């Protein structure tokens, strides 16, 4: 059996649909990315806060039962702000949603997500975003010039 080589990237996939979980895991694994799956927003919050340095990116389904992706993202950002020094642990969060409703992208970004993908996922776009956001260069969110003064 062949063993897939990984490049050290590990993604936390927060997705409640088993078919979408399998599809995303297959695409990521074939690209050399390791994946941990959380079936709910609450589970994603617990996995991330339990070991924040483990993940280079979180892929967050927006609509999940219980704690949805927007609520989970707000909770993760709140937790990150309480760490010392504040904001040090900013993990990129990419929204994944089946809705292509006007204002949906803005709601995701307002909740603290860094980027947005609509379903069905296109492999090239999906992997480009994962690799772009998980590069070693991204350690903290960009700081605006106003924040420096």
PDB file of C-alpha atoms in Angstrom:
ATOM      1  CA  UNK A   1       0.000   0.000   0.000  1.00  0.00           C
ATOM      2  CA  UNK A   2       1.209   3.480  -0.829  1.00  0.00           C
ATOM      3  CA  UNK A   3       1.594   5.981   1.965  1.00  0.00           C
ATOM      4  CA  UNK A   4       0.633   9.570   1.259  1.00  0.00           C
ATOM      5  CA  UNK A   5       3.365  12.013   2.173  1.00  0.00           C
ATOM      6  CA  UNK A   6       2.198  15.015   4.136  1.00  0.00           C
ATOM      7  CA  UNK A   7       3.766  18.441   4.130  1.00  0.00           C
ATOM      8  CA  UNK A   8       3.115  19.220   7.804  1.00  0.00           C
ATOM      9  CA  UNK A   9      -0.163  21.051   7.265  1.00  0.00           C
ATOM     10  CA  UNK A  10      -3.071  19.947   9.400  1.00  0.00           C
ATOM     11  CA  UNK A  11      -6.579  21.221   8.835  1.00  0.00           C
ATOM     12  CA  UNK A  12      -9.522  21.080  11.216  1.00  0.00           C
ATOM     13  CA  UNK A  13     -12.642  20.369   9.168  1.00  0.00           C
ATOM     14  CA  UNK A  14     -15.864  21.374  10.950  1.00  0.00           C
ATOM     15  CA  UNK A  15     -18.597  19.726   8.898  1.00  0.00           C
ATOM     16  CA  UNK A  16     -21.691  17.792  10.022  1.00  0.00           C
ATOM     17  CA  UNK A  17     -22.475  16.098   6.683  1.00  0.00           C
ATOM     18  CA  UNK A  18     -20.669  12.724   6.350  1.00  0.00           C
ATOM     19  CA  UNK A  19     -20.571  12.885   2.531  1.00  0.00           C
ATOM     20  CA  UNK A  20     -19.000  16.374   2.602  1.00  0.00           C
ATOM     21  CA  UNK A  21     -16.553  15.177   5.284  1.00  0.00           C
ATOM     22  CA  UNK A  22     -15.383  12.289   3.098  1.00  0.00           C
ATOM     23  CA  UNK A  23     -15.084  14.449  -0.026  1.00  0.00           C
ATOM     24  CA  UNK A  24     -13.059  17.179   1.709  1.00  0.00           C
ATOM     25  CA  UNK A  25     -10.830  14.640   3.482  1.00  0.00           C
ATOM     26  CA  UNK A  26     -10.141  12.829   0.230  1.00  0.00           C
ATOM     27  CA  UNK A  27      -9.156  16.021  -1.594  1.00  0.00           C
ATOM     28  CA  UNK A  28      -6.978  17.239   1.273  1.00  0.00           C
ATOM     29  CA  UNK A  29      -5.298  13.890   1.945  1.00  0.00           C
ATOM     30  CA  UNK A  30      -4.455  13.449  -1.748  1.00  0.00           C
ATOM     31  CA  UNK A  31      -2.860  16.913  -1.631  1.00  0.00           C
ATOM     32  CA  UNK A  32      -0.717  15.900   1.367  1.00  0.00           C
ATOM     33  CA  UNK A  33      -2.742  17.707   4.011  1.00  0.00           C
ATOM     34  CA  UNK A  34      -3.691  15.952   7.237  1.00  0.00           C
ATOM     35  CA  UNK A  35      -7.269  16.430   8.445  1.00  0.00           C
ATOM     36  CA  UNK A  36      -9.054  16.179  11.781  1.00  0.00           C
ATOM     37  CA  UNK A  37     -12.846  16.176  11.544  1.00  0.00           C
ATOM     38  CA  UNK A  38     -15.255  17.851  13.955  1.00  0.00           C
ATOM     39  CA  UNK A  39     -18.924  17.050  13.421  1.00  0.00           C
ATOM     40  CA  UNK A  40     -20.183  20.245  15.094  1.00  0.00           C
ATOM     41  CA  UNK A  41     -19.189  23.783  15.941  1.00  0.00           C
ATOM     42  CA  UNK A  42     -18.842  22.856  19.614  1.00  0.00           C
ATOM     43  CA  UNK A  43     -16.484  19.963  18.758  1.00  0.00           C
ATOM     44  CA  UNK A  44     -14.413  22.270  16.513  1.00  0.00           C
ATOM     45  CA  UNK A  45     -14.095  24.798  19.346  1.00  0.00           C
ATOM     46  CA  UNK A  46     -12.995  22.071  21.773  1.00  0.00           C
ATOM     47  CA  UNK A  47     -10.470  20.530  19.361  1.00  0.00           C
ATOM     48  CA  UNK A  48      -8.925  23.877  18.446  1.00  0.00           C
ATOM     49  CA  UNK A  49      -8.696  25.297  21.964  1.00  0.00           C
ATOM     50  CA  UNK A  50      -7.338  21.969  23.229  1.00  0.00           C
ATOM     51  CA  UNK A  51      -4.308  22.227  20.909  1.00  0.00           C
ATOM     52  CA  UNK A  52      -4.303  25.509  18.943  1.00  0.00           C
ATOM     53  CA  UNK A  53      -0.853  25.071  17.393  1.00  0.00           C
ATOM     54  CA  UNK A  54      -1.924  21.768  15.826  1.00  0.00           C
ATOM     55  CA  UNK A  55      -3.963  23.410  13.040  1.00  0.00           C
ATOM     56  CA  UNK A  56      -2.838  25.658  10.220  1.00  0.00           C
ATOM     57  CA  UNK A  57      -6.408  26.297   9.020  1.00  0.00           C
ATOM     58  CA  UNK A  58      -9.989  25.621  10.095  1.00  0.00           C
ATOM     59  CA  UNK A  59     -12.548  24.863   7.385  1.00  0.00           C
ATOM     60  CA  UNK A  60     -15.889  25.785   8.967  1.00  0.00           C
ATOM     61  CA  UNK A  61     -19.286  24.770   7.648  1.00  0.00           C
ATOM     62  CA  UNK A  62     -21.610  27.678   8.338  1.00  0.00           C
ATOM     63  CA  UNK A  63     -24.809  25.689   8.911  1.00  0.00           C
ATOM     64  CA  UNK A  64     -24.489  22.985  11.549  1.00  0.00           C
ATOM     65  CA  UNK A  65     -26.952  21.930  14.241  1.00  0.00           C
ATOM     66  CA  UNK A  66     -26.389  23.287  17.732  1.00  0.00           C
ATOM     67  CA  UNK A  67     -23.451  25.680  17.632  1.00  0.00           C
ATOM     68  CA  UNK A  68     -23.219  26.747  13.987  1.00  0.00           C
ATOM     69  CA  UNK A  69     -20.093  27.882  12.187  1.00  0.00           C
ATOM     70  CA  UNK A  70     -20.635  31.574  12.891  1.00  0.00           C
ATOM     71  CA  UNK A  71     -21.096  30.956  16.628  1.00  0.00           C
ATOM     72  CA  UNK A  72     -18.079  28.637  16.737  1.00  0.00           C
ATOM     73  CA  UNK A  73     -15.937  31.223  14.944  1.00  0.00           C
ATOM     74  CA  UNK A  74     -16.968  33.974  17.371  1.00  0.00           C
ATOM     75  CA  UNK A  75     -16.140  31.648  20.293  1.00  0.00           C
ATOM     76  CA  UNK A  76     -12.731  30.777  18.799  1.00  0.00           C
ATOM     77  CA  UNK A  77     -11.903  34.446  18.206  1.00  0.00           C
ATOM     78  CA  UNK A  78     -12.999  35.286  21.778  1.00  0.00           C
ATOM     79  CA  UNK A  79     -10.769  32.523  23.141  1.00  0.00           C
ATOM     80  CA  UNK A  80      -7.826  33.724  21.031  1.00  0.00           C
ATOM     81  CA  UNK A  81      -8.194  37.269  22.349  1.00  0.00           C
ATOM     82  CA  UNK A  82      -7.918  36.011  25.937  1.00  0.00           C
ATOM     83  CA  UNK A  83      -4.568  34.311  25.293  1.00  0.00           C
ATOM     84  CA  UNK A  84      -1.275  35.995  26.149  1.00  0.00           C
ATOM     85  CA  UNK A  85      -0.223  37.987  24.259  1.00  0.00           C
ATOM     86  CA  UNK A  86      -3.708  38.760  22.892  1.00  0.00           C
ATOM     87  CA  UNK A  87      -4.245  37.779  19.269  1.00  0.00           C
ATOM     88  CA  UNK A  88      -1.110  35.620  19.119  1.00  0.00           C
ATOM     89  CA  UNK A  89      -3.066  32.485  18.199  1.00  0.00           C
ATOM     90  CA  UNK A  90      -5.024  33.673  15.152  1.00  0.00           C
ATOM     91  CA  UNK A  91      -5.893  30.601  13.088  1.00  0.00           C
ATOM     92  CA  UNK A  92      -7.255  31.273   9.606  1.00  0.00           C
ATOM     93  CA  UNK A  93     -10.901  30.157   9.356  1.00  0.00           C
ATOM     94  CA  UNK A  94     -12.432  29.559   5.937  1.00  0.00           C
ATOM     95  CA  UNK A  95     -16.231  29.477   5.765  1.00  0.00           C
ATOM     96  CA  UNK A  96     -17.861  26.760   3.689  1.00  0.00           C
ATOM     97  CA  UNK A  97     -21.496  27.259   2.844  1.00  0.00           C
ATOM     98  CA  UNK A  98     -24.106  25.954   0.450  1.00  0.00           C
ATOM     99  CA  UNK A  99     -25.836  29.312   0.583  1.00  0.00           C
ATOM    100  CA  UNK A 100     -24.951  31.832  -2.056  1.00  0.00           C
ATOM    101  CA  UNK A 101     -27.175  34.462  -0.504  1.00  0.00           C
ATOM    102  CA  UNK A 102     -26.348  38.141  -0.789  1.00  0.00           C
ATOM    103  CA  UNK A 103     -24.659  39.311   2.406  1.00  0.00           C
ATOM    104  CA  UNK A 104     -23.608  35.785   3.408  1.00  0.00           C
ATOM    105  CA  UNK A 105     -19.913  36.449   2.782  1.00  0.00           C
ATOM    106  CA  UNK A 106     -20.088  39.642   4.842  1.00  0.00           C
ATOM    107  CA  UNK A 107     -21.780  37.803   7.746  1.00  0.00           C
ATOM    108  CA  UNK A 108     -18.979  35.240   7.717  1.00  0.00           C
ATOM    109  CA  UNK A 109     -16.250  37.879   7.665  1.00  0.00           C
ATOM    110  CA  UNK A 110     -18.037  39.888  10.389  1.00  0.00           C
ATOM    111  CA  UNK A 111     -18.063  36.768  12.587  1.00  0.00           C
ATOM    112  CA  UNK A 112     -14.258  36.615  12.327  1.00  0.00           C
ATOM    113  CA  UNK A 113     -13.778  34.248   9.410  1.00  0.00           C
ATOM    114  CA  UNK A 114     -10.918  35.051   7.063  1.00  0.00           C
ATOM    115  CA  UNK A 115     -12.255  33.714   3.783  1.00  0.00           C
ATOM    116  CA  UNK A 116     -15.253  32.085   2.158  1.00  0.00           C
ATOM    117  CA  UNK A 117     -15.965  29.101  -0.103  1.00  0.00           C
ATOM    118  CA  UNK A 118     -19.344  28.203  -1.537  1.00  0.00           C
ATOM    119  CA  UNK A 119     -20.442  24.613  -2.039  1.00  0.00           C
ATOM    120  CA  UNK A 120     -20.226  22.606  -4.144  1.00  0.00           C
ATOM    121  CA  UNK A 121     -16.495  22.881  -3.625  1.00  0.00           C
ATOM    122  CA  UNK A 122     -14.267  23.126  -6.674  1.00  0.00           C
ATOM    123  CA  UNK A 123     -11.041  21.233  -6.009  1.00  0.00           C
ATOM    124  CA  UNK A 124      -8.650  23.838  -7.440  1.00  0.00           C
ATOM    125  CA  UNK A 125     -10.211  26.764  -5.573  1.00  0.00           C
ATOM    126  CA  UNK A 126     -10.523  24.711  -2.388  1.00  0.00           C
ATOM    127  CA  UNK A 127      -6.872  23.629  -2.340  1.00  0.00           C
ATOM    128  CA  UNK A 128      -5.624  27.062  -3.400  1.00  0.00           C
ATOM    129  CA  UNK A 129      -7.380  28.658  -0.416  1.00  0.00           C
ATOM    130  CA  UNK A 130      -6.190  25.997   2.034  1.00  0.00           C
ATOM    131  CA  UNK A 131      -2.593  26.311   0.854  1.00  0.00           C
ATOM    132  CA  UNK A 132      -2.749  30.103   0.687  1.00  0.00           C
ATOM    133  CA  UNK A 133      -4.046  30.484   4.232  1.00  0.00           C
ATOM    134  CA  UNK A 134      -1.874  27.754   5.732  1.00  0.00           C
ATOM    135  CA  UNK A 135       1.464  29.038   4.506  1.00  0.00           C
ATOM    136  CA  UNK A 136       4.112  29.299   7.190  1.00  0.00           C
ATOM    137  CA  UNK A 137       4.217  33.069   6.668  1.00  0.00           C
ATOM    138  CA  UNK A 138       0.792  33.562   8.222  1.00  0.00           C
ATOM    139  CA  UNK A 139       1.290  33.755  11.959  1.00  0.00           C
ATOM    140  CA  UNK A 140      -1.092  36.513  12.924  1.00  0.00           C
ATOM    141  CA  UNK A 141      -3.785  38.589  11.248  1.00  0.00           C
ATOM    142  CA  UNK A 142      -2.715  41.607   9.250  1.00  0.00           C
ATOM    143  CA  UNK A 143      -2.453  44.782  11.304  1.00  0.00           C
ATOM    144  CA  UNK A 144      -3.905  47.954   9.860  1.00  0.00           C
ATOM    145  CA  UNK A 145      -1.860  51.123   9.933  1.00  0.00           C
ATOM    146  CA  UNK A 146      -4.434  52.711  12.269  1.00  0.00           C
ATOM    147  CA  UNK A 147      -3.859  49.938  14.825  1.00  0.00           C
ATOM    148  CA  UNK A 148      -0.190  50.917  15.094  1.00  0.00           C
ATOM    149  CA  UNK A 149      -0.918  54.463  16.308  1.00  0.00           C
TER     150      UNK A 149
END
